[in-house]
mmCIF file with all atom_site columns, C-alpha atoms in Angstrom:
data_model
loop_
_atom_site.group_PDB
_atom_site.id
_atom_site.type_symbol
_atom_site.label_atom_id
_atom_site.label_alt_id
_atom_site.label_comp_id
_atom_site.label_asym_id
_atom_site.label_entity_id
_atom_site.label_seq_id
_atom_site.pdbx_PDB_ins_code
_atom_site.Cartn_x
_atom_site.Cartn_y
_atom_site.Cartn_z
_atom_site.occupancy
_atom_site.B_iso_or_equiv
_atom_site.pdbx_formal_charge
_atom_site.auth_seq_id
_atom_site.auth_comp_id
_atom_site.auth_asym_id
_atom_site.auth_atom_id
_atom_site.pdbx_PDB_model_num
ATOM 1   C CA . MET Z 1 1   ? 7.222   -69.819 -43.770 1.00 0.00 ? 1   MET Z CA 1
ATOM 2   C CA . LYS Z 1 2   ? 7.326   -69.496 -47.542 1.00 0.00 ? 2   LYS Z CA 1
ATOM 3   C CA . ILE Z 1 3   ? 4.225   -69.024 -49.725 1.00 0.00 ? 3   ILE Z CA 1
ATOM 4   C CA . ASP Z 1 4   ? 4.153   -70.091 -53.372 1.00 0.00 ? 4   ASP Z CA 1
ATOM 5   C CA . PHE Z 1 5   ? 1.338   -68.053 -54.918 1.00 0.00 ? 5   PHE Z CA 1
ATOM 6   C CA . VAL Z 1 6   ? 0.909   -70.148 -58.078 1.00 0.00 ? 6   VAL Z CA 1
ATOM 7   C CA . LYS Z 1 7   ? 0.510   -73.364 -56.081 1.00 0.00 ? 7   LYS Z CA 1
ATOM 8   C CA . THR Z 1 8   ? -1.808  -71.563 -53.668 1.00 0.00 ? 8   THR Z CA 1
ATOM 9   C CA . ILE Z 1 9   ? -4.083  -70.443 -56.508 1.00 0.00 ? 9   ILE Z CA 1
ATOM 10  C CA . ILE Z 1 10  ? -4.082  -73.970 -57.929 1.00 0.00 ? 10  ILE Z CA 1
ATOM 11  C CA . ALA Z 1 11  ? -4.954  -75.406 -54.493 1.00 0.00 ? 11  ALA Z CA 1
ATOM 12  C CA . VAL Z 1 12  ? -7.847  -72.960 -54.112 1.00 0.00 ? 12  VAL Z CA 1
ATOM 13  C CA . ALA Z 1 13  ? -9.155  -73.773 -57.599 1.00 0.00 ? 13  ALA Z CA 1
ATOM 14  C CA . ILE Z 1 14  ? -8.990  -77.547 -57.030 1.00 0.00 ? 14  ILE Z CA 1
ATOM 15  C CA . SER Z 1 15  ? -10.717 -77.202 -53.659 1.00 0.00 ? 15  SER Z CA 1
ATOM 16  C CA . CYS Z 1 16  ? -13.481 -75.079 -55.193 1.00 0.00 ? 16  CYS Z CA 1
ATOM 17  C CA . LEU Z 1 17  ? -14.031 -77.624 -57.948 1.00 0.00 ? 17  LEU Z CA 1
ATOM 18  C CA . ILE Z 1 18  ? -14.268 -80.456 -55.416 1.00 0.00 ? 18  ILE Z CA 1
ATOM 19  C CA . ALA Z 1 19  ? -16.744 -78.391 -53.364 1.00 0.00 ? 19  ALA Z CA 1
ATOM 20  C CA . TYR Z 1 20  ? -18.809 -77.853 -56.511 1.00 0.00 ? 20  TYR Z CA 1
ATOM 21  C CA . GLY Z 1 21  ? -18.721 -81.613 -57.046 1.00 0.00 ? 21  GLY Z CA 1
ATOM 22  C CA . PHE Z 1 22  ? -20.199 -82.052 -53.571 1.00 0.00 ? 22  PHE Z CA 1
ATOM 23  C CA . TYR Z 1 23  ? -22.867 -79.495 -54.497 1.00 0.00 ? 23  TYR Z CA 1
ATOM 24  C CA . SER Z 1 24  ? -23.738 -81.592 -57.547 1.00 0.00 ? 24  SER Z CA 1
ATOM 25  C CA . ILE Z 1 25  ? -23.888 -84.839 -55.588 1.00 0.00 ? 25  ILE Z CA 1
ATOM 26  C CA . CYS Z 1 26  ? -26.068 -83.504 -52.751 1.00 0.00 ? 26  CYS Z CA 1
ATOM 27  C CA . LYS Z 1 27  ? -29.731 -84.013 -53.560 1.00 0.00 ? 27  LYS Z CA 1
ATOM 28  C CA . VAL Z 1 28  ? -31.184 -82.172 -50.536 1.00 0.00 ? 28  VAL Z CA 1
ATOM 29  C CA . ASP Z 1 29  ? -31.698 -78.573 -51.637 1.00 0.00 ? 29  ASP Z CA 1
ATOM 30  C CA . GLU Z 1 30  ? -31.651 -77.040 -48.158 1.00 0.00 ? 30  GLU Z CA 1
ATOM 31  C CA . LEU Z 1 31  ? -28.278 -78.636 -47.348 1.00 0.00 ? 31  LEU Z CA 1
ATOM 32  C CA . ARG Z 1 32  ? -26.477 -78.027 -50.661 1.00 0.00 ? 32  ARG Z CA 1
ATOM 33  C CA . TRP Z 1 33  ? -25.119 -74.569 -49.944 1.00 0.00 ? 33  TRP Z CA 1
ATOM 34  C CA . LEU Z 1 34  ? -24.072 -75.412 -46.409 1.00 0.00 ? 34  LEU Z CA 1
ATOM 35  C CA . LEU Z 1 35  ? -22.193 -78.467 -47.652 1.00 0.00 ? 35  LEU Z CA 1
ATOM 36  C CA . THR Z 1 36  ? -20.571 -76.513 -50.488 1.00 0.00 ? 36  THR Z CA 1
ATOM 37  C CA . ILE Z 1 37  ? -19.424 -73.571 -48.380 1.00 0.00 ? 37  ILE Z CA 1
ATOM 38  C CA . VAL Z 1 38  ? -18.166 -75.527 -45.371 1.00 0.00 ? 38  VAL Z CA 1
ATOM 39  C CA . SER Z 1 39  ? -16.425 -78.207 -47.416 1.00 0.00 ? 39  SER Z CA 1
ATOM 40  C CA . GLY Z 1 40  ? -14.901 -75.555 -49.669 1.00 0.00 ? 40  GLY Z CA 1
ATOM 41  C CA . VAL Z 1 41  ? -13.497 -73.570 -46.753 1.00 0.00 ? 41  VAL Z CA 1
ATOM 42  C CA . VAL Z 1 42  ? -12.008 -76.530 -44.875 1.00 0.00 ? 42  VAL Z CA 1
ATOM 43  C CA . MET Z 1 43  ? -10.538 -78.048 -48.032 1.00 0.00 ? 43  MET Z CA 1
ATOM 44  C CA . ILE Z 1 44  ? -9.074  -74.710 -49.133 1.00 0.00 ? 44  ILE Z CA 1
ATOM 45  C CA . ILE Z 1 45  ? -7.378  -74.297 -45.758 1.00 0.00 ? 45  ILE Z CA 1
ATOM 46  C CA . THR Z 1 46  ? -5.853  -77.771 -45.695 1.00 0.00 ? 46  THR Z CA 1
ATOM 47  C CA . PHE Z 1 47  ? -4.941  -77.944 -49.402 1.00 0.00 ? 47  PHE Z CA 1
ATOM 48  C CA . VAL Z 1 48  ? -3.290  -74.511 -49.402 1.00 0.00 ? 48  VAL Z CA 1
ATOM 49  C CA . PHE Z 1 49  ? -1.103  -75.662 -46.528 1.00 0.00 ? 49  PHE Z CA 1
ATOM 50  C CA . THR Z 1 50  ? -0.416  -78.903 -48.411 1.00 0.00 ? 50  THR Z CA 1
ATOM 51  C CA . LEU Z 1 51  ? 0.697   -77.275 -51.669 1.00 0.00 ? 51  LEU Z CA 1
ATOM 52  C CA . GLY Z 1 52  ? 1.231   -73.560 -51.251 1.00 0.00 ? 52  GLY Z CA 1
ATOM 53  C CA . VAL Z 1 53  ? 2.866   -73.043 -47.866 1.00 0.00 ? 53  VAL Z CA 1
ATOM 54  C CA . LYS Z 1 54  ? 6.219   -74.489 -46.809 1.00 0.00 ? 54  LYS Z CA 1
ATOM 55  C CA . PRO Z 1 55  ? 7.839   -74.055 -43.393 1.00 0.00 ? 55  PRO Z CA 1
ATOM 56  C CA . LYS Z 1 56  ? 11.521  -73.097 -43.432 1.00 0.00 ? 56  LYS Z CA 1
ATOM 57  C CA . ALA Z 1 57  ? 12.855  -76.232 -41.727 1.00 0.00 ? 57  ALA Z CA 1
ATOM 58  C CA . GLU Z 1 58  ? 13.109  -79.219 -44.086 1.00 0.00 ? 58  GLU Z CA 1
ATOM 59  C CA . ARG Z 1 59  ? 11.992  -81.876 -41.594 1.00 0.00 ? 59  ARG Z CA 1
ATOM 60  C CA . THR Z 1 60  ? 9.078   -79.773 -40.388 1.00 0.00 ? 60  THR Z CA 1
ATOM 61  C CA . SER Z 1 61  ? 8.118   -79.087 -43.991 1.00 0.00 ? 61  SER Z CA 1
ATOM 62  C CA . VAL Z 1 62  ? 7.789   -82.785 -44.849 1.00 0.00 ? 62  VAL Z CA 1
ATOM 63  C CA . MET Z 1 63  ? 5.803   -83.583 -41.699 1.00 0.00 ? 63  MET Z CA 1
ATOM 64  C CA . PHE Z 1 64  ? 3.593   -80.510 -42.144 1.00 0.00 ? 64  PHE Z CA 1
ATOM 65  C CA . THR Z 1 65  ? 2.831   -81.333 -45.793 1.00 0.00 ? 65  THR Z CA 1
ATOM 66  C CA . THR Z 1 66  ? 2.055   -84.957 -44.940 1.00 0.00 ? 66  THR Z CA 1
ATOM 67  C CA . MET Z 1 67  ? -0.212  -83.988 -42.047 1.00 0.00 ? 67  MET Z CA 1
ATOM 68  C CA . SER Z 1 68  ? -2.037  -81.392 -44.157 1.00 0.00 ? 68  SER Z CA 1
ATOM 69  C CA . SER Z 1 69  ? -2.606  -83.864 -46.994 1.00 0.00 ? 69  SER Z CA 1
ATOM 70  C CA . ILE Z 1 70  ? -3.963  -86.462 -44.543 1.00 0.00 ? 70  ILE Z CA 1
ATOM 71  C CA . PHE Z 1 71  ? -6.432  -83.927 -43.153 1.00 0.00 ? 71  PHE Z CA 1
ATOM 72  C CA . PHE Z 1 72  ? -7.384  -82.887 -46.699 1.00 0.00 ? 72  PHE Z CA 1
ATOM 73  C CA . ILE Z 1 73  ? -8.220  -86.513 -47.518 1.00 0.00 ? 73  ILE Z CA 1
ATOM 74  C CA . VAL Z 1 74  ? -10.154 -86.849 -44.248 1.00 0.00 ? 74  VAL Z CA 1
ATOM 75  C CA . PHE Z 1 75  ? -12.209 -83.751 -45.071 1.00 0.00 ? 75  PHE Z CA 1
ATOM 76  C CA . CYS Z 1 76  ? -12.855 -84.997 -48.616 1.00 0.00 ? 76  CYS Z CA 1
ATOM 77  C CA . ALA Z 1 77  ? -14.020 -88.399 -47.386 1.00 0.00 ? 77  ALA Z CA 1
ATOM 78  C CA . MET Z 1 78  ? -16.108 -86.975 -44.554 1.00 0.00 ? 78  MET Z CA 1
ATOM 79  C CA . ASN Z 1 79  ? -17.853 -84.402 -46.743 1.00 0.00 ? 79  ASN Z CA 1
ATOM 80  C CA . LEU Z 1 80  ? -18.353 -86.915 -49.535 1.00 0.00 ? 80  LEU Z CA 1
ATOM 81  C CA . ILE Z 1 81  ? -20.231 -89.125 -47.078 1.00 0.00 ? 81  ILE Z CA 1
ATOM 82  C CA . PHE Z 1 82  ? -22.293 -86.120 -45.980 1.00 0.00 ? 82  PHE Z CA 1
ATOM 83  C CA . ALA Z 1 83  ? -23.076 -85.322 -49.641 1.00 0.00 ? 83  ALA Z CA 1
ATOM 84  C CA . PHE Z 1 84  ? -24.932 -88.612 -49.994 1.00 0.00 ? 84  PHE Z CA 1
ATOM 85  C CA . LEU Z 1 85  ? -26.864 -88.342 -46.704 1.00 0.00 ? 85  LEU Z CA 1
ATOM 86  C CA . ASN Z 1 86  ? -29.667 -86.215 -45.350 1.00 0.00 ? 86  ASN Z CA 1
ATOM 87  C CA . PHE Z 1 87  ? -27.672 -84.892 -42.377 1.00 0.00 ? 87  PHE Z CA 1
ATOM 88  C CA . SER Z 1 88  ? -28.447 -82.571 -39.498 1.00 0.00 ? 88  SER Z CA 1
ATOM 89  C CA . LYS Z 1 89  ? -26.861 -79.141 -39.759 1.00 0.00 ? 89  LYS Z CA 1
ATOM 90  C CA . PRO Z 1 90  ? -25.491 -78.953 -36.196 1.00 0.00 ? 90  PRO Z CA 1
ATOM 91  C CA . LEU Z 1 91  ? -23.789 -82.353 -36.487 1.00 0.00 ? 91  LEU Z CA 1
ATOM 92  C CA . PHE Z 1 92  ? -22.207 -81.364 -39.797 1.00 0.00 ? 92  PHE Z CA 1
ATOM 93  C CA . ILE Z 1 93  ? -20.931 -78.004 -38.545 1.00 0.00 ? 93  ILE Z CA 1
ATOM 94  C CA . ILE Z 1 94  ? -19.665 -79.405 -35.235 1.00 0.00 ? 94  ILE Z CA 1
ATOM 95  C CA . LEU Z 1 95  ? -17.877 -82.338 -36.849 1.00 0.00 ? 95  LEU Z CA 1
ATOM 96  C CA . ASN Z 1 96  ? -16.164 -80.197 -39.490 1.00 0.00 ? 96  ASN Z CA 1
ATOM 97  C CA . GLY Z 1 97  ? -15.319 -77.557 -36.896 1.00 0.00 ? 97  GLY Z CA 1
ATOM 98  C CA . VAL Z 1 98  ? -13.807 -80.012 -34.425 1.00 0.00 ? 98  VAL Z CA 1
ATOM 99  C CA . VAL Z 1 99  ? -11.677 -81.703 -37.087 1.00 0.00 ? 99  VAL Z CA 1
ATOM 100 C CA . LEU Z 1 100 ? -10.537 -78.301 -38.401 1.00 0.00 ? 100 LEU Z CA 1
ATOM 101 C CA . LEU Z 1 101 ? -9.611  -77.151 -34.895 1.00 0.00 ? 101 LEU Z CA 1
ATOM 102 C CA . ILE Z 1 102 ? -7.657  -80.375 -34.292 1.00 0.00 ? 102 ILE Z CA 1
ATOM 103 C CA . TYR Z 1 103 ? -5.825  -79.687 -37.555 1.00 0.00 ? 103 TYR Z CA 1
ATOM 104 C CA . ALA Z 1 104 ? -5.075  -76.113 -36.443 1.00 0.00 ? 104 ALA Z CA 1
ATOM 105 C CA . LEU Z 1 105 ? -3.810  -77.319 -33.062 1.00 0.00 ? 105 LEU Z CA 1
ATOM 106 C CA . ILE Z 1 106 ? -1.469  -79.881 -34.615 1.00 0.00 ? 106 ILE Z CA 1
ATOM 107 C CA . ALA Z 1 107 ? -0.279  -77.435 -37.280 1.00 0.00 ? 107 ALA Z CA 1
ATOM 108 C CA . ASN Z 1 108 ? 0.418   -74.773 -34.681 1.00 0.00 ? 108 ASN Z CA 1
ATOM 109 C CA . SER Z 1 109 ? 2.386   -77.247 -32.564 1.00 0.00 ? 109 SER Z CA 1
ATOM 110 C CA . MET Z 1 110 ? 4.417   -78.374 -35.571 1.00 0.00 ? 110 MET Z CA 1
ATOM 111 C CA . LEU Z 1 111 ? 5.268   -74.855 -36.626 1.00 0.00 ? 111 LEU Z CA 1
ATOM 112 C CA . LYS Z 1 112 ? 6.406   -73.908 -33.123 1.00 0.00 ? 112 LYS Z CA 1
ATOM 113 C CA . CYS Z 1 113 ? 8.786   -76.840 -32.905 1.00 0.00 ? 113 CYS Z CA 1
ATOM 114 C CA . LYS Z 1 114 ? 12.342  -76.209 -33.927 1.00 0.00 ? 114 LYS Z CA 1
ATOM 115 C CA . GLU Z 1 115 ? 14.429  -78.802 -35.698 1.00 0.00 ? 115 GLU Z CA 1
#
């Protein structure tokens, strides 16, 4: 696995700016920080693996990047919906956690496969 540090820093910065955008959109004060932190973490993880990390095998690299970008879009859409709603904390944490764990399971399976 190869890490490009410049692209990784850019991915982290973009994810943080999107998380701040969710902070700005959310009108419920008690949910703002939870939304910002959780959405920032999950988007950083998926976007870093989209831009900054490349597996060695070419075919695996394309599939891994595509899968990571799909999950990044899913997290953006899901957390954008939560930003407009007055949501329950357990539902938000469980939903983000389950989707992140599904992402980790698929990513782990893809990285173990050989071309």
